[in-house]
Tab-separated table of C-alpha atoms in Angstrom:
chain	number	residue	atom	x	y	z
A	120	UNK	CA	-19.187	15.206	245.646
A	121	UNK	CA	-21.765	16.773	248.384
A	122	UNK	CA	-21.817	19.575	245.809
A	123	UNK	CA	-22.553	17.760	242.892
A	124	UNK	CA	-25.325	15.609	244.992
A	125	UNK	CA	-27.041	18.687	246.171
A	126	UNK	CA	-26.976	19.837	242.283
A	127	UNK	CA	-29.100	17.196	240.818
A	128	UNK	CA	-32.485	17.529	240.337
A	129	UNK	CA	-34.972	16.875	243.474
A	130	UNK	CA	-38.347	17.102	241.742
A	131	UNK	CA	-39.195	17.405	238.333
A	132	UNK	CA	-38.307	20.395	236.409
A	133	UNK	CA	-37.309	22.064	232.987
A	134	UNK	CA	-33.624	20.173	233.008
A	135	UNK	CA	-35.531	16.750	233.558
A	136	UNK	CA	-37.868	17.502	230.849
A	137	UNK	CA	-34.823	18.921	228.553
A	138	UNK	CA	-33.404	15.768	229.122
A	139	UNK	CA	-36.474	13.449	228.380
A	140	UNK	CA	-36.441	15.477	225.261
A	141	UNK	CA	-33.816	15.022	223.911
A	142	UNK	CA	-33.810	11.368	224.662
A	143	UNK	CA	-36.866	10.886	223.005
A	144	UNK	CA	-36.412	12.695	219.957
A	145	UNK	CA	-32.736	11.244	219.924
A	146	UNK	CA	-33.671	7.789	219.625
A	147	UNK	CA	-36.288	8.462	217.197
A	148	UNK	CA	-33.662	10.375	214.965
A	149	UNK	CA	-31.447	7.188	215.492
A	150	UNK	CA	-33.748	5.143	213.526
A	151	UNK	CA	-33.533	7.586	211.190
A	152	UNK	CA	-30.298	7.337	210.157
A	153	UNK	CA	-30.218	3.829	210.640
A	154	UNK	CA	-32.658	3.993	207.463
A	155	UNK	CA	-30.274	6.336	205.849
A	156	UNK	CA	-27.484	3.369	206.366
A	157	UNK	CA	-29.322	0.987	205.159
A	158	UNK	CA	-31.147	2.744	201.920
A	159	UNK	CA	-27.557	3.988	200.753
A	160	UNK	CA	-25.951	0.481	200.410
A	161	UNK	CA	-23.778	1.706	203.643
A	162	UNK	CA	-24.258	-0.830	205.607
A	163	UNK	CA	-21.244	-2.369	205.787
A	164	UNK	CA	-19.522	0.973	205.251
A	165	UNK	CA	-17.623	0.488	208.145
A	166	UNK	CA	-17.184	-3.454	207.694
A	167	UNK	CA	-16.438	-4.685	211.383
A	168	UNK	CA	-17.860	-4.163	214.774
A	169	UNK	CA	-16.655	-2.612	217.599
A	170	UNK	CA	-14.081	-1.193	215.926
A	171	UNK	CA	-15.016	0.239	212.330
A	172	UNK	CA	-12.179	-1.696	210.673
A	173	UNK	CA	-9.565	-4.127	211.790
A	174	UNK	CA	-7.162	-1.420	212.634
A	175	UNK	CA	-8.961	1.269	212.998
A	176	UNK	CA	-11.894	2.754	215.130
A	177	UNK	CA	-13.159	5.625	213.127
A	178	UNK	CA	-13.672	5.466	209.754
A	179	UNK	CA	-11.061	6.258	207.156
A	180	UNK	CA	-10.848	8.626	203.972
A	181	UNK	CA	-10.516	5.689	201.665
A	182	UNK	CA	-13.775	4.283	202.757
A	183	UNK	CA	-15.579	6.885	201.104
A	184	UNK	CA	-19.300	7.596	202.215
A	185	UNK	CA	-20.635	4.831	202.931
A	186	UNK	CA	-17.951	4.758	205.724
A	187	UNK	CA	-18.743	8.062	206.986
A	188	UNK	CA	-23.326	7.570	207.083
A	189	UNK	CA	-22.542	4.361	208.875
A	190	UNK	CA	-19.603	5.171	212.066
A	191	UNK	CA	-21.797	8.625	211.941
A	192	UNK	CA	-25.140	6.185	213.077
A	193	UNK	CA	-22.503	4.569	215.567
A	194	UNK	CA	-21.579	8.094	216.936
A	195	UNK	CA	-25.249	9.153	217.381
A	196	UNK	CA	-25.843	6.027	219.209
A	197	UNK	CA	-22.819	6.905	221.985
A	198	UNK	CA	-24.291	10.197	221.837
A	199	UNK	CA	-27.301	8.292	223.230
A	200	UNK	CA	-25.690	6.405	225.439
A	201	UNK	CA	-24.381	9.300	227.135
A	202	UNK	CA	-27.955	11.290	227.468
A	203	UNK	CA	-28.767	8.138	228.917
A	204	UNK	CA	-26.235	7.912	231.964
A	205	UNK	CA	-27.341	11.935	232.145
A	206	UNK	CA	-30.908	11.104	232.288
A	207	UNK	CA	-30.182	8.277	234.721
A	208	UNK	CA	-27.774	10.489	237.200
A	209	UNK	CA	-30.356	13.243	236.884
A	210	UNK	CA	-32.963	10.972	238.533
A	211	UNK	CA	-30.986	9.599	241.533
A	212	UNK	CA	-32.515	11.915	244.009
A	213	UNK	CA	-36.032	11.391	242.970
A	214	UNK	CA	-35.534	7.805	242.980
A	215	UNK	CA	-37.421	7.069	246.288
A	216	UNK	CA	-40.548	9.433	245.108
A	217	UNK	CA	-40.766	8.641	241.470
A	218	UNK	CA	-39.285	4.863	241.345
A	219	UNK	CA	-41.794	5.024	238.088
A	220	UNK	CA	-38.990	7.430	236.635
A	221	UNK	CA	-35.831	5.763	237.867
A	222	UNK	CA	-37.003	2.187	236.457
A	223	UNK	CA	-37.799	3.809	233.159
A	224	UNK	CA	-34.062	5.410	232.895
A	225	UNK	CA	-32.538	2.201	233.961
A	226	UNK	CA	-34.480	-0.089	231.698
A	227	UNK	CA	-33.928	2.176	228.669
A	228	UNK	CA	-30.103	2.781	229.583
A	229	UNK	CA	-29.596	-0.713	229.552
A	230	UNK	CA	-31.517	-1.408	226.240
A	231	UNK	CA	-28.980	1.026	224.540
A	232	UNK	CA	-25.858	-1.434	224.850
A	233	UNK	CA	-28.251	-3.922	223.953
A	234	UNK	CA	-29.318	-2.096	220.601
A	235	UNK	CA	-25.553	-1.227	220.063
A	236	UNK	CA	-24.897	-5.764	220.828
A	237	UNK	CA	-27.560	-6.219	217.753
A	238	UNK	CA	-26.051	-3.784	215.672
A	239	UNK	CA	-22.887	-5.145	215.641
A	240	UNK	CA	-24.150	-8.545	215.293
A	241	UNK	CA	-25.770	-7.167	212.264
A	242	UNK	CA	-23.020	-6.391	210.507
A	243	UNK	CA	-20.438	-9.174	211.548
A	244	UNK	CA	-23.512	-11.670	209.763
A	245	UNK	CA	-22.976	-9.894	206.944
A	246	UNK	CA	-26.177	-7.835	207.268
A	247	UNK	CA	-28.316	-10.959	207.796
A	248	UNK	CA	-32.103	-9.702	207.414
A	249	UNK	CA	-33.544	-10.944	210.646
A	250	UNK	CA	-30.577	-9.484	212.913
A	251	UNK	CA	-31.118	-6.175	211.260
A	252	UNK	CA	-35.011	-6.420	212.086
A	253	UNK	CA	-33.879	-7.415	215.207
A	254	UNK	CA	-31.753	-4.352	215.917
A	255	UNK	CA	-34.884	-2.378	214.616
A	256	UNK	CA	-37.667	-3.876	217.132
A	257	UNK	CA	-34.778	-2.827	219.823
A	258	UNK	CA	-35.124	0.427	218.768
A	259	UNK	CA	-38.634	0.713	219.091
A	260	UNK	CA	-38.810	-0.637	222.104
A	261	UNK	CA	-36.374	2.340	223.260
A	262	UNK	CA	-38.731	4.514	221.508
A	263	UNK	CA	-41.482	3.597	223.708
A	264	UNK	CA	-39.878	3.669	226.586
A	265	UNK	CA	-38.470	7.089	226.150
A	266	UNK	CA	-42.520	8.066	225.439
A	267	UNK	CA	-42.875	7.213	228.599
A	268	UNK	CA	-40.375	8.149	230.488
A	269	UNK	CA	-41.421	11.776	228.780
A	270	UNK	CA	-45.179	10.907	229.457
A	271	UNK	CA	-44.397	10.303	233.215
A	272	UNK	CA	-42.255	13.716	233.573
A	273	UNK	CA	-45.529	15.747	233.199
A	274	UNK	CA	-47.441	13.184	234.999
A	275	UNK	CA	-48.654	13.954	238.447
A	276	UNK	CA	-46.937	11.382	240.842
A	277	UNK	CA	-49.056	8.672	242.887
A	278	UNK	CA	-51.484	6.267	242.455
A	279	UNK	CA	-53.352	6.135	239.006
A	280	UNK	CA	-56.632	4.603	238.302
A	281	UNK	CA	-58.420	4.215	234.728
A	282	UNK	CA	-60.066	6.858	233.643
A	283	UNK	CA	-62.279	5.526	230.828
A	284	UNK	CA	-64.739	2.458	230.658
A	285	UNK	CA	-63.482	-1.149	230.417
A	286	UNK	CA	-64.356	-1.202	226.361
A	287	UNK	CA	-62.200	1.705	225.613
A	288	UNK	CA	-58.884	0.273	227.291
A	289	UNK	CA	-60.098	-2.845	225.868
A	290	UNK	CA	-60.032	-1.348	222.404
A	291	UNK	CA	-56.554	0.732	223.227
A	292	UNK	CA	-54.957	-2.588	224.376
A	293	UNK	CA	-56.376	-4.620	221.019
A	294	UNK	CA	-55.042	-1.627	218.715
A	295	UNK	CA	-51.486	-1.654	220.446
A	296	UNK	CA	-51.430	-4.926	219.867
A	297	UNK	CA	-52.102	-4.442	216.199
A	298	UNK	CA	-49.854	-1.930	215.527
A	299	UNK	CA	-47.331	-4.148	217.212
A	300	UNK	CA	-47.898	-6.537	214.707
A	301	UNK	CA	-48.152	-4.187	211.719
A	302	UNK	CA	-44.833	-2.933	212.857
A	303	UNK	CA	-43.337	-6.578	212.867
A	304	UNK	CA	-44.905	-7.698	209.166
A	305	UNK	CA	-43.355	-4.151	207.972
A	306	UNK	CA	-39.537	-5.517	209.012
A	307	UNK	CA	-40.362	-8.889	207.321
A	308	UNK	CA	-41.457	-6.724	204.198
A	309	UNK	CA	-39.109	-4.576	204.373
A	310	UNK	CA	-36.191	-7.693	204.956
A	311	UNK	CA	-37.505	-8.889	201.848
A	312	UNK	CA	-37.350	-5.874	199.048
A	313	UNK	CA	-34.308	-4.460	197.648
A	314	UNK	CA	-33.202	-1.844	200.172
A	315	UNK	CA	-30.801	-4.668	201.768
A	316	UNK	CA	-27.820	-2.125	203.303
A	317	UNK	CA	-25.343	-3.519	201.019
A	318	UNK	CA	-25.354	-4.895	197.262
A	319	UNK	CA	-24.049	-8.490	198.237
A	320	UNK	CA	-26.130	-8.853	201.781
A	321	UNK	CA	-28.854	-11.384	201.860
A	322	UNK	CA	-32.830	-10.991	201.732
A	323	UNK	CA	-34.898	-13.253	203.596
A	324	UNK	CA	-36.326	-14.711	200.575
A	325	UNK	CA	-39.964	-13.880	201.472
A	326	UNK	CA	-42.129	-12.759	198.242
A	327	UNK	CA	-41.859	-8.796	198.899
A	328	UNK	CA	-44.941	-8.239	196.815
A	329	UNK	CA	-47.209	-10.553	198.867
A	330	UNK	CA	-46.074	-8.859	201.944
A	331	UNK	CA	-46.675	-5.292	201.643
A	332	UNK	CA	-50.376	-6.669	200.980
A	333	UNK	CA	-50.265	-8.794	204.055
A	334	UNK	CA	-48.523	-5.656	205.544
A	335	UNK	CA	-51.936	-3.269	204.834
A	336	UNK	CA	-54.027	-5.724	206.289
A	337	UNK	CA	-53.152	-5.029	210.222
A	338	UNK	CA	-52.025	-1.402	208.815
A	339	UNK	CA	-55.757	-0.853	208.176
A	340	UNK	CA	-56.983	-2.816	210.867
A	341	UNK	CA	-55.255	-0.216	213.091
A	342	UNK	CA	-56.543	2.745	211.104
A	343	UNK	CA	-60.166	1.526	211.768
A	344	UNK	CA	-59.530	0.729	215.643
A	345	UNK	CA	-58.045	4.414	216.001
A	346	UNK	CA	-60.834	5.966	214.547
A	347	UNK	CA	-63.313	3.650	217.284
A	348	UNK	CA	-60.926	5.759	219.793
A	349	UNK	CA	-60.767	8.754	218.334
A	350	UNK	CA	-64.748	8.966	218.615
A	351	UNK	CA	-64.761	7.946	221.741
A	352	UNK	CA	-62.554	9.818	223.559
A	353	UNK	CA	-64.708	12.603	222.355
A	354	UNK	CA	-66.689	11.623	225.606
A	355	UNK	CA	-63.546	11.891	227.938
A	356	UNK	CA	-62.362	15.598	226.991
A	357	UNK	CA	-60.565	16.040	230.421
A	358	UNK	CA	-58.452	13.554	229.581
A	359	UNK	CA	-54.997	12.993	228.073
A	360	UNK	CA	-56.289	10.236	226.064
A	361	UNK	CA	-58.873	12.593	223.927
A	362	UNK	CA	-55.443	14.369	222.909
A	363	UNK	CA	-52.900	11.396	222.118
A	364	UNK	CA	-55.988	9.333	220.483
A	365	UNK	CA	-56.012	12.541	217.728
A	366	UNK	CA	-52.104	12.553	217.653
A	367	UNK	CA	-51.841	8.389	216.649
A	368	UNK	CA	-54.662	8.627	214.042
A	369	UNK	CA	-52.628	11.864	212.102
A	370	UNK	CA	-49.359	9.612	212.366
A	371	UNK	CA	-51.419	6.701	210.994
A	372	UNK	CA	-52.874	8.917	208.083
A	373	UNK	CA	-49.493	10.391	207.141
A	374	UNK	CA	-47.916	6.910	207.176
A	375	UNK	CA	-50.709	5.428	205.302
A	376	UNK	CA	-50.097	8.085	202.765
A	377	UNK	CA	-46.357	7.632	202.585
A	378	UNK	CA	-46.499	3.741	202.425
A	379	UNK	CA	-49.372	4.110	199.530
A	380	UNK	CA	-46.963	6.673	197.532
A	381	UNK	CA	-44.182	4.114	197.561
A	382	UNK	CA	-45.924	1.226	196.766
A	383	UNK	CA	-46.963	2.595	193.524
A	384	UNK	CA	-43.512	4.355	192.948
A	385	UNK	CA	-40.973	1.211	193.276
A	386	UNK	CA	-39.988	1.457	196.746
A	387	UNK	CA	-37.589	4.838	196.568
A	388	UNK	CA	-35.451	5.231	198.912
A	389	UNK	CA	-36.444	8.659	200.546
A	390	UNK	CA	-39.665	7.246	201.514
A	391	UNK	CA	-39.198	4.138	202.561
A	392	UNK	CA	-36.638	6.307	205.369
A	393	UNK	CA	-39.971	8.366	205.827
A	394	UNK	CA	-42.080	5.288	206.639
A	395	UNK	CA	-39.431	4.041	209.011
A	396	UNK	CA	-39.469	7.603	211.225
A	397	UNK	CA	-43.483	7.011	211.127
A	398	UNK	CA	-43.175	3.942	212.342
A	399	UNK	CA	-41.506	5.345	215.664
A	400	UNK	CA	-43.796	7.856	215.539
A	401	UNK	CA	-46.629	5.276	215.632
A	402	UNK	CA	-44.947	3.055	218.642
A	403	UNK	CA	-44.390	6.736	220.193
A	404	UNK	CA	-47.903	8.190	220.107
A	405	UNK	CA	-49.740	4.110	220.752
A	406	UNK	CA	-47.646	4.079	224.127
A	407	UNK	CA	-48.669	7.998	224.945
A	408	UNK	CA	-52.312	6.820	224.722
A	409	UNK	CA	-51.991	3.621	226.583
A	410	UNK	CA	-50.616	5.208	229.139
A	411	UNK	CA	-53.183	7.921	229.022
A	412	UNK	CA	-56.019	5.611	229.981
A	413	UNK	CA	-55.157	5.911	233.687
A	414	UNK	CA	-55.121	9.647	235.452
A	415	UNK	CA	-53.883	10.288	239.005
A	416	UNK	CA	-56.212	9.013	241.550
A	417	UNK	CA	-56.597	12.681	243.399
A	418	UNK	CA	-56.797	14.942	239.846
A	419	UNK	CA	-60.033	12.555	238.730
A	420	UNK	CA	-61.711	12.372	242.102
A	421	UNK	CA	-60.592	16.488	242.116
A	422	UNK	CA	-63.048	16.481	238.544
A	423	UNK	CA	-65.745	14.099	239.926
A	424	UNK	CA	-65.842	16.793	242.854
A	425	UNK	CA	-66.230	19.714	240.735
A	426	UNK	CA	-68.745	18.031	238.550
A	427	UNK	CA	-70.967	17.154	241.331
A	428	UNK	CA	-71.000	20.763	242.652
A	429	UNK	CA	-71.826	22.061	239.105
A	430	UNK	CA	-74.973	19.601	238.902
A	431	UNK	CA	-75.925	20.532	242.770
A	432	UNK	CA	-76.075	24.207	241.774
C-alpha cells in the first residue's frame, strides 16, 4: 500500500494532464453518443434501467441495434466513471497543495452517478422530454467542470487576482450567462421536434418552429457579446483570456453555421448530433475564458515588473 502511495502523483505532471484529457474529451464524446441514441430512435433500445432488460444486463442479439448504440452509451459512461475514481486517486497527494484540484475531481466524480440516476430515469418515463433535457444539462455541467479541472492542471497554483478591467469580466459573466440560456432554449427546442429517441416517446408539445427562432435570439446575442471580447482582449495579449476569447467565438461561428444548415434542411439527423457536440464545445471554451479572467497573483505582478523596467530604460 506504501508502494502504491508513494506512486501517485505529488505535483502536477504529464499522467495528471493525460488524465484530465481524457476526462474531458470523454465526457464531451459522451454527449455525443447520447445524440447518436437519441437521433436513431434507440432510445429505449435497451428498455429498462439498471439492468438493460428484465433479465438481462447487457444487451441481447434479438434487440438488434438500437440495443447495441444505447448499452454502448451506458458502457462509455462506466468507462467514465472509472477515469473518474483514476483522476480522483491520482490527486490524493496533492490534495493539501491544490485543494482547487481535489474539489474539482470530487464534484465531477460525484456528478457522474448523478448523470447515470437521470439517465435511467429517462428511460423508465418512457423517454419523457424534460428528464432527457435534464440528463443533458448534467452533462454539461460535467463538461465544464472537466474544462476546469484541465484549465487548473496548467494553472500556476496560489492566489489569483483579475487580470482585466471590471467591464470585461462584467461582459464575460453577462455572455456566460447567455450562452447558459441559449443552451437551455436549445433542449426545449430540441424536446419539441421530431428527433424524440423513440417513435412512441412523448414531445413536450412546445411549437418547434417558434422555438428555434426564440432559440437564435440569445444564440446571436452571444455571438455579438463574444465579438465585444474578442476585441478586447486584443488589449490583454499576455493573457489566457486573449486565447480562449478567439477559441469560443470559432465554436460559436461553426455552430451558428451548423444550426443555420439544419434549419433550412428539416432537422437531419447528422447535424442536429453536430450541434449537440458544439454545444459542449461552447459550455467548454465559455468556462476556459471565465476562468481566464484571473492570473496568478506572482506571474502578473512578475509582468507589471518587467513592464516597468522596459519603460524606465
Amino acid at each position: 500500500m506504501n508502494r502504491f502511495i508513494a506512486w501517485l502523483p505529488d505535483r502536477v505532471d504529464a499522467r495528471l494532464k493525460v488524465i484530465g484529457w481524457i476526462y474531458l474529451v470523454g465526457q464531451v464524446v459522451l454527449v455525443g453518443t447520447g445524440g447518436l441514441v437519441r437521433l436513431t430512435a434507440s432510445g429505449l433500445g435497451c428498455p429498462t434501467w439498471p439492468k438493460c432488460t428484465a433479465d438481462s444486463l447487457v444487451n441481447t442479439p434479438e434487440m438488434g441495434v438500437h440495443g447495441i448504440i444505447e448499452f454502448g452509451n451506458r458502457v462509455l459512461s462506466v468507462l467514465l466513471g472509472l477515469v473518474a475514481i483514476i483522476a480522483f486517486v491520482a490527486i490524493l497527494r496533492l490534495r493539501k497543495q491544490r485543494p482547487d484540484l481535489f474539489w474539482l475531481t470530487l464534484i465531477a466524480g460525484l456528478g457522474i452517478p448523478a448523470q447515470a440516476v437521470v439517465g435511467g430515469l429517462s428511460v423508465l418515463s418512457g423517454l419523457n422530454p424534460y428528464v432527457v433535457g435534464l440528463h443533458f444539462v448534467v452533462s454539461i455541467v460535467l463538461v465544464g467542470l472537466c474544462t476546469a479541472f484541465v484549465f487548473r492542471l496548467y494553472a500556476v497554483p496560489g492566489p489569483r487576482v483579475r487580470a482585466v478591467p471590471g467591464w470585461f469580466a462584467g461582459v464575460a459573466h453577462l455572455t456566460s450567462g447567455v450562452v447558459a440560456l441559449t443552451i437551455l432554449v436549445g433542449i426545449l427546442t430540441t424536446g419539441s421536434g421530431p428527433h424524440a429517441g423513440d417513435a412512441h416517446a412523448p414531445r413536450n408539445g412546445l411549437n418547434s418552429e417558434i422555438l428555434q427562432h426564440v432559440h437564435a435570439i440569445p444564440a446571436y446575442v452571444t455571438f455579438a457579446l463574444t465579438l465585444v471580447l474578442v476585441i478586447g482582449s486584443f488589449r490583454y495579449r499576455t493573457t489566457r483570456v486573449h486565447l480562449f476569447t478567439r477559441l469560443l467565438l470559432a465554436v460559436e461561428l461553426v455552430q451558428i453555421a451548423v444550426g443555420l444548415i439544419q434549419a433550412n434542411t428539416g432537422l437531419p439527423g447528422i447535424l442536429v448530433g453536430v450541434h449537440m457536440m458544439l454545444a459542449a464545445l461552447l459550455a467548454s471554451a465559455m468556462t476556459a475564458v471565465v476562468l481566464s479572467l484571473k492570473a496568478p497573483a506572482a506571474q502578473l505582478g512578475a509582468a507589471a515588473d518587467s513592464e516597468a523596467d522596459v519603460v524606465a530604460a
